PDB file of C-alpha atoms in Angstrom:
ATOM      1  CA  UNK A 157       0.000   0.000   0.000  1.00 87.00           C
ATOM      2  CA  UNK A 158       1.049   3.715  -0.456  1.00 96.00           C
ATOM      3  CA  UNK A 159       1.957   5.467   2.609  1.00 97.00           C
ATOM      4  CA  UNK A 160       3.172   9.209   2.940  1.00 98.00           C
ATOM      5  CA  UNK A 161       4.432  10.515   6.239  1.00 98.00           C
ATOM      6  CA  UNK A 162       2.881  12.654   9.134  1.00 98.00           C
ATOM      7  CA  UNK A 163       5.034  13.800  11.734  1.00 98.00           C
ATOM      8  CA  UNK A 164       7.622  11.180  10.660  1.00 97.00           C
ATOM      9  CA  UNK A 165       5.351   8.328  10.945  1.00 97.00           C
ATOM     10  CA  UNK A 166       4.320   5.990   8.182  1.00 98.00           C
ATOM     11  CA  UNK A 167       0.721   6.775   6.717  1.00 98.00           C
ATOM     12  CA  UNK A 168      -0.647   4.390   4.735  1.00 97.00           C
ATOM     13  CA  UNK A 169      -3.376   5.537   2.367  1.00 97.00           C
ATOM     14  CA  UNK A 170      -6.351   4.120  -0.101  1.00 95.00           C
ATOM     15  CA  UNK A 171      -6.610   5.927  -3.770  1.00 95.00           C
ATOM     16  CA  UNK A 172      -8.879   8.663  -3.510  1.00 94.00           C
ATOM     17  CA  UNK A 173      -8.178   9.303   0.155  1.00 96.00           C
ATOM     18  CA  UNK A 174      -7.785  13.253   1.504  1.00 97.00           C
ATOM     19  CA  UNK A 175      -4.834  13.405   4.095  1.00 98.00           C
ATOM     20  CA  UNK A 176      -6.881  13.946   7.142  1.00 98.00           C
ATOM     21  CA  UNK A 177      -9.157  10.607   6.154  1.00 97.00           C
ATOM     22  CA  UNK A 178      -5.938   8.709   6.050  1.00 97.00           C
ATOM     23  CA  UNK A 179      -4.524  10.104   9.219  1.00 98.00           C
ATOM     24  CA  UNK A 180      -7.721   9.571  10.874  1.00 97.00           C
ATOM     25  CA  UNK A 181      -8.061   6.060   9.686  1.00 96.00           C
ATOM     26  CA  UNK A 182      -4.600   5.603  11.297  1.00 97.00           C
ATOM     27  CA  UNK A 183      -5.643   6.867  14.847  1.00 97.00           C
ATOM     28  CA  UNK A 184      -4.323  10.562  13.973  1.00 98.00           C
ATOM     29  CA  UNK A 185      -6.357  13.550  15.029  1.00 98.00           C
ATOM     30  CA  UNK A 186      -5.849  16.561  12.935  1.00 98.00           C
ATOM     31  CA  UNK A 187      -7.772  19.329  14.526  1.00 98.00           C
ATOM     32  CA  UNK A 188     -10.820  20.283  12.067  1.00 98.00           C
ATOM     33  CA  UNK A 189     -14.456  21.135  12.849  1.00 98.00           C
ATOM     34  CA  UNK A 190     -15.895  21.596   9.411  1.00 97.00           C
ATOM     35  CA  UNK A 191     -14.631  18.541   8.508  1.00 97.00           C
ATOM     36  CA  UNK A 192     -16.989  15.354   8.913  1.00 96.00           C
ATOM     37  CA  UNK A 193     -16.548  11.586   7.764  1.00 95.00           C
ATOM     38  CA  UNK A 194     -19.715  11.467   6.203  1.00 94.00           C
ATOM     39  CA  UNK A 195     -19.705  14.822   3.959  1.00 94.00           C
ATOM     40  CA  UNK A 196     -17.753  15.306   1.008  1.00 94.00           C
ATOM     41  CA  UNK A 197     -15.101  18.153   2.907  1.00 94.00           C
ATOM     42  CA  UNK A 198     -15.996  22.081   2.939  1.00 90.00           C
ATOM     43  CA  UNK A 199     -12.505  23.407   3.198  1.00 92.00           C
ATOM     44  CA  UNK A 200     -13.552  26.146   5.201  1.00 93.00           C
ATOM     45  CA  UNK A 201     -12.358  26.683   8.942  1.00 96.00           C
ATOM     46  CA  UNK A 202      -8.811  25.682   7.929  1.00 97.00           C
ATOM     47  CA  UNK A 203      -7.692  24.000  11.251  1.00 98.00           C
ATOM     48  CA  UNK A 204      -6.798  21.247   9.892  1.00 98.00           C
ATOM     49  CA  UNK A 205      -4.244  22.669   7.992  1.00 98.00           C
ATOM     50  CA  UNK A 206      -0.870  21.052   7.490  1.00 98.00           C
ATOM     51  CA  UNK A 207       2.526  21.497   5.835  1.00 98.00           C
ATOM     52  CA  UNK A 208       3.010  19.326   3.000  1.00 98.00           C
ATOM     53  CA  UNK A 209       5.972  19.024   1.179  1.00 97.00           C
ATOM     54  CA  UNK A 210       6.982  22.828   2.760  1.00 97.00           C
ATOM     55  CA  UNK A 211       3.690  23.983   1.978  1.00 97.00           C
ATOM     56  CA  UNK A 212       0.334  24.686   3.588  1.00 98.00           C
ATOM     57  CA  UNK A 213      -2.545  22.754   2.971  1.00 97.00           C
ATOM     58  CA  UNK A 214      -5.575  22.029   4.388  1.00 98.00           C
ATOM     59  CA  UNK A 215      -5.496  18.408   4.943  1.00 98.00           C
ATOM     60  CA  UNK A 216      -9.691  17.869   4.262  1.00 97.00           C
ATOM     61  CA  UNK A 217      -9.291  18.384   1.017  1.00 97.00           C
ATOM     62  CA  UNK A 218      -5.798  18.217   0.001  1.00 97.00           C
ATOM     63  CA  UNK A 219      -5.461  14.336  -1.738  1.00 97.00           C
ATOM     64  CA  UNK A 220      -2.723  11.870   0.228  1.00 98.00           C
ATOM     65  CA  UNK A 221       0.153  11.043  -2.616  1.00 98.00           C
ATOM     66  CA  UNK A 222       2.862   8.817  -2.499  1.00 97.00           C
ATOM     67  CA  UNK A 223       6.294  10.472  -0.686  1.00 95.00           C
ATOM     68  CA  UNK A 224       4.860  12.838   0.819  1.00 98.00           C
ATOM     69  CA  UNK A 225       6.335  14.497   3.996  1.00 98.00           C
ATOM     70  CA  UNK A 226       3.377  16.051   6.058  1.00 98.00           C
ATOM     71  CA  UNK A 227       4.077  18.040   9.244  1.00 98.00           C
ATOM     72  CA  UNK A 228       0.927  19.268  11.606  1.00 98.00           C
ATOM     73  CA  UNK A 229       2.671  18.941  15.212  1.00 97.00           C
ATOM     74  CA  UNK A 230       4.305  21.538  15.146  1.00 98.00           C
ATOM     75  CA  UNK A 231       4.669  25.417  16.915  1.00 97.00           C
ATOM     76  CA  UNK A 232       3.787  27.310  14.056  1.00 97.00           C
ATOM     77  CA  UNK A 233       0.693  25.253  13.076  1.00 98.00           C
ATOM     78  CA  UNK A 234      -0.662  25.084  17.076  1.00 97.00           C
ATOM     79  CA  UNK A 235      -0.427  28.751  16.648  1.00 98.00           C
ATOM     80  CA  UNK A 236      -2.343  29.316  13.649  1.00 98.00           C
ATOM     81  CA  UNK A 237      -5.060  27.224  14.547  1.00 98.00           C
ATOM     82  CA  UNK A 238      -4.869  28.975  18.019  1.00 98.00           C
ATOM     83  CA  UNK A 239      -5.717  31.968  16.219  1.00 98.00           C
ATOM     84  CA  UNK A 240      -8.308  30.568  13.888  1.00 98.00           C
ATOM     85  CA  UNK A 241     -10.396  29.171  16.978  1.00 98.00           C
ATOM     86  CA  UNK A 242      -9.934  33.214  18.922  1.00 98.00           C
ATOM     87  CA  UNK A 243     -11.360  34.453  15.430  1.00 97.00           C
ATOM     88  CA  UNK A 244     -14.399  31.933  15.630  1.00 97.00           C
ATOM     89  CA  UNK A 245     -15.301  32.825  18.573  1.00 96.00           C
ATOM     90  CA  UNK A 246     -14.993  36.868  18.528  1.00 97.00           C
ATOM     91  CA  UNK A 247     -16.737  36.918  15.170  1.00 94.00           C
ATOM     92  CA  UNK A 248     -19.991  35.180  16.607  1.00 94.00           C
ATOM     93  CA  UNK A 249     -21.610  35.468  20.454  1.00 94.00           C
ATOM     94  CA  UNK A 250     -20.033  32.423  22.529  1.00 95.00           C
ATOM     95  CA  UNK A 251     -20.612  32.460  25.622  1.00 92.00           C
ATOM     96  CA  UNK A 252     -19.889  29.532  27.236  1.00 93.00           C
ATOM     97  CA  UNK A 253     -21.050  30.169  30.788  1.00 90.00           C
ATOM     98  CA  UNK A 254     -24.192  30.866  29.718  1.00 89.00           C
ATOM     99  CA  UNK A 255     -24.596  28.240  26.718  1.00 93.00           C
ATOM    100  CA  UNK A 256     -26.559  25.128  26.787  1.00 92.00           C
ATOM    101  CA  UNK A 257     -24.355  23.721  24.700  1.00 95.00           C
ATOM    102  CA  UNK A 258     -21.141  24.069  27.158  1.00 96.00           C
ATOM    103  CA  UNK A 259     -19.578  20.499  27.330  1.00 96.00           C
ATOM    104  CA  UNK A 260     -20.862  19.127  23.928  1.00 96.00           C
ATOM    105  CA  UNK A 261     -19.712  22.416  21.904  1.00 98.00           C
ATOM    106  CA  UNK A 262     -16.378  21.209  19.582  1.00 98.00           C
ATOM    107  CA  UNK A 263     -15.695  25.210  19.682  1.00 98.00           C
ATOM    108  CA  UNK A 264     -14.830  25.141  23.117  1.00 98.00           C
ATOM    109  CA  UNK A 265     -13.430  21.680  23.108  1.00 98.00           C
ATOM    110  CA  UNK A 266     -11.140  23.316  19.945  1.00 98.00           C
ATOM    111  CA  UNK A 267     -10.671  26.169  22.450  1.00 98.00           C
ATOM    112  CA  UNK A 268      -9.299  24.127  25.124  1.00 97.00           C
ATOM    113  CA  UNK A 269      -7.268  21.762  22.604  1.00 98.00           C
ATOM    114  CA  UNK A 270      -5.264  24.723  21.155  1.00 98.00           C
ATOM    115  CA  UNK A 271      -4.796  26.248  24.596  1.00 97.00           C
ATOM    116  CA  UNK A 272      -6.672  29.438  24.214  1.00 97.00           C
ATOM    117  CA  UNK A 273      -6.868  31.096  27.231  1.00 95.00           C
ATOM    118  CA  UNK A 274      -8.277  34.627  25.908  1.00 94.00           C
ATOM    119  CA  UNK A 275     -10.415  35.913  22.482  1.00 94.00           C
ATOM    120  CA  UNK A 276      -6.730  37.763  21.180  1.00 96.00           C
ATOM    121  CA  UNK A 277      -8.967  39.476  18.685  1.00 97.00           C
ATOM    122  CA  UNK A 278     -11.657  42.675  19.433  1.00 96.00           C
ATOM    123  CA  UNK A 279     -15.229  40.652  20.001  1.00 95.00           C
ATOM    124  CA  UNK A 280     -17.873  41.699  16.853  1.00 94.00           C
ATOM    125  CA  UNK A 281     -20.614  41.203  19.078  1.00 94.00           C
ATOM    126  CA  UNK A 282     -23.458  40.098  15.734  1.00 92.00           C
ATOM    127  CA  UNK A 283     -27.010  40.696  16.271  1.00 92.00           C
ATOM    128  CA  UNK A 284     -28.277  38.226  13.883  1.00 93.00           C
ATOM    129  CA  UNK A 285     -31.866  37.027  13.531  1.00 92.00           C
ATOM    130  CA  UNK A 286     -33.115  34.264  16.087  1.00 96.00           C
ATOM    131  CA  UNK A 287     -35.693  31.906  14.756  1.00 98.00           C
ATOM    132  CA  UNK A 288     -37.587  30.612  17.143  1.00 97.00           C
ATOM    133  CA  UNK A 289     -40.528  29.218  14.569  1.00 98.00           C
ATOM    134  CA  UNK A 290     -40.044  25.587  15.273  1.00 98.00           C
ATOM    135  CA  UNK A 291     -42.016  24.002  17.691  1.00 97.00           C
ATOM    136  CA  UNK A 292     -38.872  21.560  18.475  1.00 97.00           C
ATOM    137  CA  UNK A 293     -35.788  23.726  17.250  1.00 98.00           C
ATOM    138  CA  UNK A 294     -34.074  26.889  17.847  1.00 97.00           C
ATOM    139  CA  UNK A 295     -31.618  28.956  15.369  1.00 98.00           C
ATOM    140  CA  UNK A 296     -29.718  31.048  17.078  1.00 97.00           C
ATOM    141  CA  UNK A 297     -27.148  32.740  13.971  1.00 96.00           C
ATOM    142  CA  UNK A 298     -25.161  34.675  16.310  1.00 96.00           C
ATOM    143  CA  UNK A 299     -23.729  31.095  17.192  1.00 96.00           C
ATOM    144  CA  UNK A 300     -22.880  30.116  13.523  1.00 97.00           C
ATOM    145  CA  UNK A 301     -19.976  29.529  12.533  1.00 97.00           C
ATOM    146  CA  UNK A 302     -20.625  28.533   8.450  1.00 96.00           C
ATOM    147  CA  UNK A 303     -18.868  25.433   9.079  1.00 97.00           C
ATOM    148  CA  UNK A 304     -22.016  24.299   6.161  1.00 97.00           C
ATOM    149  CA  UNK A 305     -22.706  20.845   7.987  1.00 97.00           C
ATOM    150  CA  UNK A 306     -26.164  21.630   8.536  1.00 98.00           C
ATOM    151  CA  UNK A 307     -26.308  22.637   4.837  1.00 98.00           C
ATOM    152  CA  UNK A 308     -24.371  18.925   3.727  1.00 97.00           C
ATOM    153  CA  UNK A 309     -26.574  16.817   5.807  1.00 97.00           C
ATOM    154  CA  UNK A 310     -29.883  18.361   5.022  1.00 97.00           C
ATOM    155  CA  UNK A 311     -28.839  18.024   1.421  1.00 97.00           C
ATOM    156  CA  UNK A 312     -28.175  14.102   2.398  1.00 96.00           C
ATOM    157  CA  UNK A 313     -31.440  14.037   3.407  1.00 96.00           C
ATOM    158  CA  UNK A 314     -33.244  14.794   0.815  1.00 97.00           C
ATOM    159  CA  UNK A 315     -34.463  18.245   1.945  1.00 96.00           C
ATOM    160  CA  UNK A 316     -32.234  21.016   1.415  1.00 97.00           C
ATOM    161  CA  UNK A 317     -33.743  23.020   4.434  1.00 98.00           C
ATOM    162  CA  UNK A 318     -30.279  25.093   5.097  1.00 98.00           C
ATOM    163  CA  UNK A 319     -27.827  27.593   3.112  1.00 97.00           C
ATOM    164  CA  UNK A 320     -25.162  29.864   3.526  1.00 96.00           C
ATOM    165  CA  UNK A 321     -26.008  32.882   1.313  1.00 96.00           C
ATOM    166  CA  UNK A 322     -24.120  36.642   0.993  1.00 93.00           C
ATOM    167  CA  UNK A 323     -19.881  36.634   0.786  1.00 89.00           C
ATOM    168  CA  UNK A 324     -17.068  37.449   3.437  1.00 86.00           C
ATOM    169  CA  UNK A 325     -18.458  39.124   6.690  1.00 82.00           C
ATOM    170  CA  UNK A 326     -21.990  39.082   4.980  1.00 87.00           C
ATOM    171  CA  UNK A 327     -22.069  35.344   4.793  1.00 91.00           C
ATOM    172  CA  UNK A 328     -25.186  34.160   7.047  1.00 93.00           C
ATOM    173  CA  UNK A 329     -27.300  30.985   7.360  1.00 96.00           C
ATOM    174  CA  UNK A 330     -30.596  30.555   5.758  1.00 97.00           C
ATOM    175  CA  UNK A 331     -33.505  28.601   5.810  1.00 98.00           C
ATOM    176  CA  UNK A 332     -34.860  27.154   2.407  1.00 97.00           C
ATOM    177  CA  UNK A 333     -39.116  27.964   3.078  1.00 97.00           C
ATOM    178  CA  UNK A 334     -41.571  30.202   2.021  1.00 97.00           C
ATOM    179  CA  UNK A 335     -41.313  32.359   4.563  1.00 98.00           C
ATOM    180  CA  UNK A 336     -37.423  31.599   5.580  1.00 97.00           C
ATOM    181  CA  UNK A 337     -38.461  30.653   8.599  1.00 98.00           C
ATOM    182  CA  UNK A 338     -37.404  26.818  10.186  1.00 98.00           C
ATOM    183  CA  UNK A 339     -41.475  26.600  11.210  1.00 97.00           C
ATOM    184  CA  UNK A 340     -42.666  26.692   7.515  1.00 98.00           C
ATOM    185  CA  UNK A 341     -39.597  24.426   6.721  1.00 98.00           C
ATOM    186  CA  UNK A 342     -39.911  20.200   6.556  1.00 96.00           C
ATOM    187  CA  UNK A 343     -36.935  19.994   9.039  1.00 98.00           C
ATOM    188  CA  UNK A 344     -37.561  17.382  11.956  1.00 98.00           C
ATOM    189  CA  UNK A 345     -36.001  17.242  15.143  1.00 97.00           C
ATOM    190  CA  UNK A 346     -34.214  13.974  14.649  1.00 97.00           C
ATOM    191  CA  UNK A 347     -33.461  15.224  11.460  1.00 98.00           C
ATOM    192  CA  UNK A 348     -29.202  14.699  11.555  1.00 97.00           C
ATOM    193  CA  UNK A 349     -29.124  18.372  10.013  1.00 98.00           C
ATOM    194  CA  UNK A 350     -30.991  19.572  13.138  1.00 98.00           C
ATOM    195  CA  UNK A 351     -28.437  17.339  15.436  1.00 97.00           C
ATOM    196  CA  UNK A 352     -24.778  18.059  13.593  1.00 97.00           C
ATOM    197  CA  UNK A 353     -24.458  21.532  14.341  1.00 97.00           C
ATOM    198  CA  UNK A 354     -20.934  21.349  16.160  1.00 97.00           C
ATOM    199  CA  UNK A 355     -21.371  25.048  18.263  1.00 97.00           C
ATOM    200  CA  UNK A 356     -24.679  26.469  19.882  1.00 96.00           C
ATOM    201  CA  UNK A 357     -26.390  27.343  16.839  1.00 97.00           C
ATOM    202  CA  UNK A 358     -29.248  24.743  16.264  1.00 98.00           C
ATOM    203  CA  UNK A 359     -30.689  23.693  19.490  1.00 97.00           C
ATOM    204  CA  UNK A 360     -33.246  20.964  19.839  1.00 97.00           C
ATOM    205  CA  UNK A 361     -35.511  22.610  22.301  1.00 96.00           C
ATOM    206  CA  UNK A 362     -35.979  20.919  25.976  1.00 93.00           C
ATOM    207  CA  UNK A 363     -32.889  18.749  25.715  1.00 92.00           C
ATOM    208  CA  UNK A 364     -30.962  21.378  27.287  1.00 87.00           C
ATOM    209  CA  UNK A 365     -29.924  20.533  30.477  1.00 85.00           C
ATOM    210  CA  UNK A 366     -30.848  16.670  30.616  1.00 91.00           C
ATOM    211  CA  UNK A 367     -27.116  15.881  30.754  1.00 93.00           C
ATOM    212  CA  UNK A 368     -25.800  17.386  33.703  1.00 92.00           C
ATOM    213  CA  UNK A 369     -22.300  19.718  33.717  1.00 90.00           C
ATOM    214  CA  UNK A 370     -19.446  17.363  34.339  1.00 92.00           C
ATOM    215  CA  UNK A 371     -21.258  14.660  32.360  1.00 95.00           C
ATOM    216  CA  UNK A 372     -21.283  16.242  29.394  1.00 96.00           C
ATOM    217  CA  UNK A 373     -18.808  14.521  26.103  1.00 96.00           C
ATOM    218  CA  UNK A 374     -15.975  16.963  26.988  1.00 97.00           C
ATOM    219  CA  UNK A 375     -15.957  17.758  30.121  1.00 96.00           C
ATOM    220  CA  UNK A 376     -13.510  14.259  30.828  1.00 96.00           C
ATOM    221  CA  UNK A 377     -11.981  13.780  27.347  1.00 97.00           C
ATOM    222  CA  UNK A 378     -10.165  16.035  24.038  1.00 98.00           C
ATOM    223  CA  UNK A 379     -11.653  16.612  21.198  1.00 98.00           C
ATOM    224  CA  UNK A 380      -9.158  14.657  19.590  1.00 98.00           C
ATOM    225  CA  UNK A 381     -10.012  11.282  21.998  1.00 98.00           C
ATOM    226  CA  UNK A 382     -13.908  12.104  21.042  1.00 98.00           C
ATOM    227  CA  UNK A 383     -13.220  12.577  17.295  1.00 98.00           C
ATOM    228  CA  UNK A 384     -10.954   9.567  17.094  1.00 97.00           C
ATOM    229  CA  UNK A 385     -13.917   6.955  18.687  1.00 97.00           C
ATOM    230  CA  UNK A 386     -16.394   8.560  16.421  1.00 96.00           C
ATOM    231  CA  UNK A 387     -15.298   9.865  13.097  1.00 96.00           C
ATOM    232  CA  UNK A 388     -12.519   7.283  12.227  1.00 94.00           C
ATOM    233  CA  UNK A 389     -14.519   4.514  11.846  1.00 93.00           C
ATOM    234  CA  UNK A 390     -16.976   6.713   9.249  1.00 93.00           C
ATOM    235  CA  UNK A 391     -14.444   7.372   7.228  1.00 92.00           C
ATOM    236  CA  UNK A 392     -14.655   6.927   3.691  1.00 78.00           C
ATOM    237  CA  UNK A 393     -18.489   6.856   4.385  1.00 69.00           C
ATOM    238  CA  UNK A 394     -19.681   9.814   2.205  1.00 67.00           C
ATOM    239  CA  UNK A 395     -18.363   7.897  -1.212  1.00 64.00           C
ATOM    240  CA  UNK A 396     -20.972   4.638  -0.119  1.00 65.00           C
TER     241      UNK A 396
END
């Protein structure tokens, strides 16, 4: 089998495979949060970028080739995705304290992975619509952070219900209804589109505190130990 190396250790990799899908498959966590097994990659939050070969690449999308030499433990890559994570979370309203989704939220897992211990960057502080039309889910945009999983797995199920619309800071997340609004929309709250979201921003109402702090999926392990016993075995799932 081909193999290219991470970190100095042998990778070996399938045809077709994207770096991160054959690190993962390896029991490698590259950091990533718009990146999911399932979904053909987005490309967009950039954490899990790597050095290949010298130069940067983001390892969801960039395809694994014989020889190469891949580096992502390393100082200047902890750093950039240190600042990546302070810009996610200035640019949109998280507040973990006061979150319901504090312990299950892979932004503040991310946070505490890439040891961020302040936001670096001046807070925007969005006012962005709430939807609160749906009898079972809440929208709260201020939370979003495009990561477009919502959008993927709606679109895997048949029902196309989200969409990122508008460029650069004008980029926001809508709902595909008559009135734009999740009520008048076919989403259901077991709907996996309505259960992805990785930060606070889709909410299935009255779930909120049922698990109780310090019981929560990080409050006891990484994201990288969570993402390893979950995603790895899915990968390669989104070409079945």
């Amino acid at each position: 089998m081909a193999t290219f190396t991470l970190d100095g250790r042998e990778i070996p990799f399938e045809p077709g495979q994207t770096l991160i899908e054959a690190a993962m498959a390896a029991g490698i966590y590259i950091p990533h949060l718009c990146w999911h097994p399932r979904f053909e990659p987005h490309g967009s939050c950039k954490l899990c970028t790597v050095k290949v070969n010298g130069r940067l690449c983001s390892a969801c999308t960039f395809p694994a080739a014989e020889g190469q030499e891949v580096v992502s433990d390393a100082d200047e890559l902890r750093q950039l995705r240190r600042r990546l994570t302070q810009m996610l979370f200035v640019e949109g309203n998280h507040v973990c304290p006061s979150c319901e989704k504090s312990g299950q939220c892979e932004l503040q897992a991310m946070g505490y992975y890439v040891g961020m211990t302040d936001s670096h960057y001046p807070h925007f502080y969005p006012l962005r619509e709430i939807d609160a039309s749906h009898p079972q889910v809440l929208l709260d945009r201020d939370r979003c952070i495009f990561c477009e999983l919502c959008v993927r797995a709606s679109r895997a199920e048949g029902k196309n219900v989200f969409e990122l619309a508008g460029r650069g800071v004008h980029t926001r997340l809508v709902v595909n209804s008559p009135t734009g609004k999740l009520g008048d929309s076919d989403l259901e709250a077991d709907d996996l589109a309505a259960n992805i979201c990785p930060v606070g921003a889709i909410l299935i109402r009255e779930t909120a505190f049922r698990i109780p702090i310090g019981q929560r999926k990080y409050d006891h392990r990484t994201i990288a130990e969570v993402s390893l016993e979950e995603e790895a075995p899915l990968v390669g799932k989104h070409r079945d």
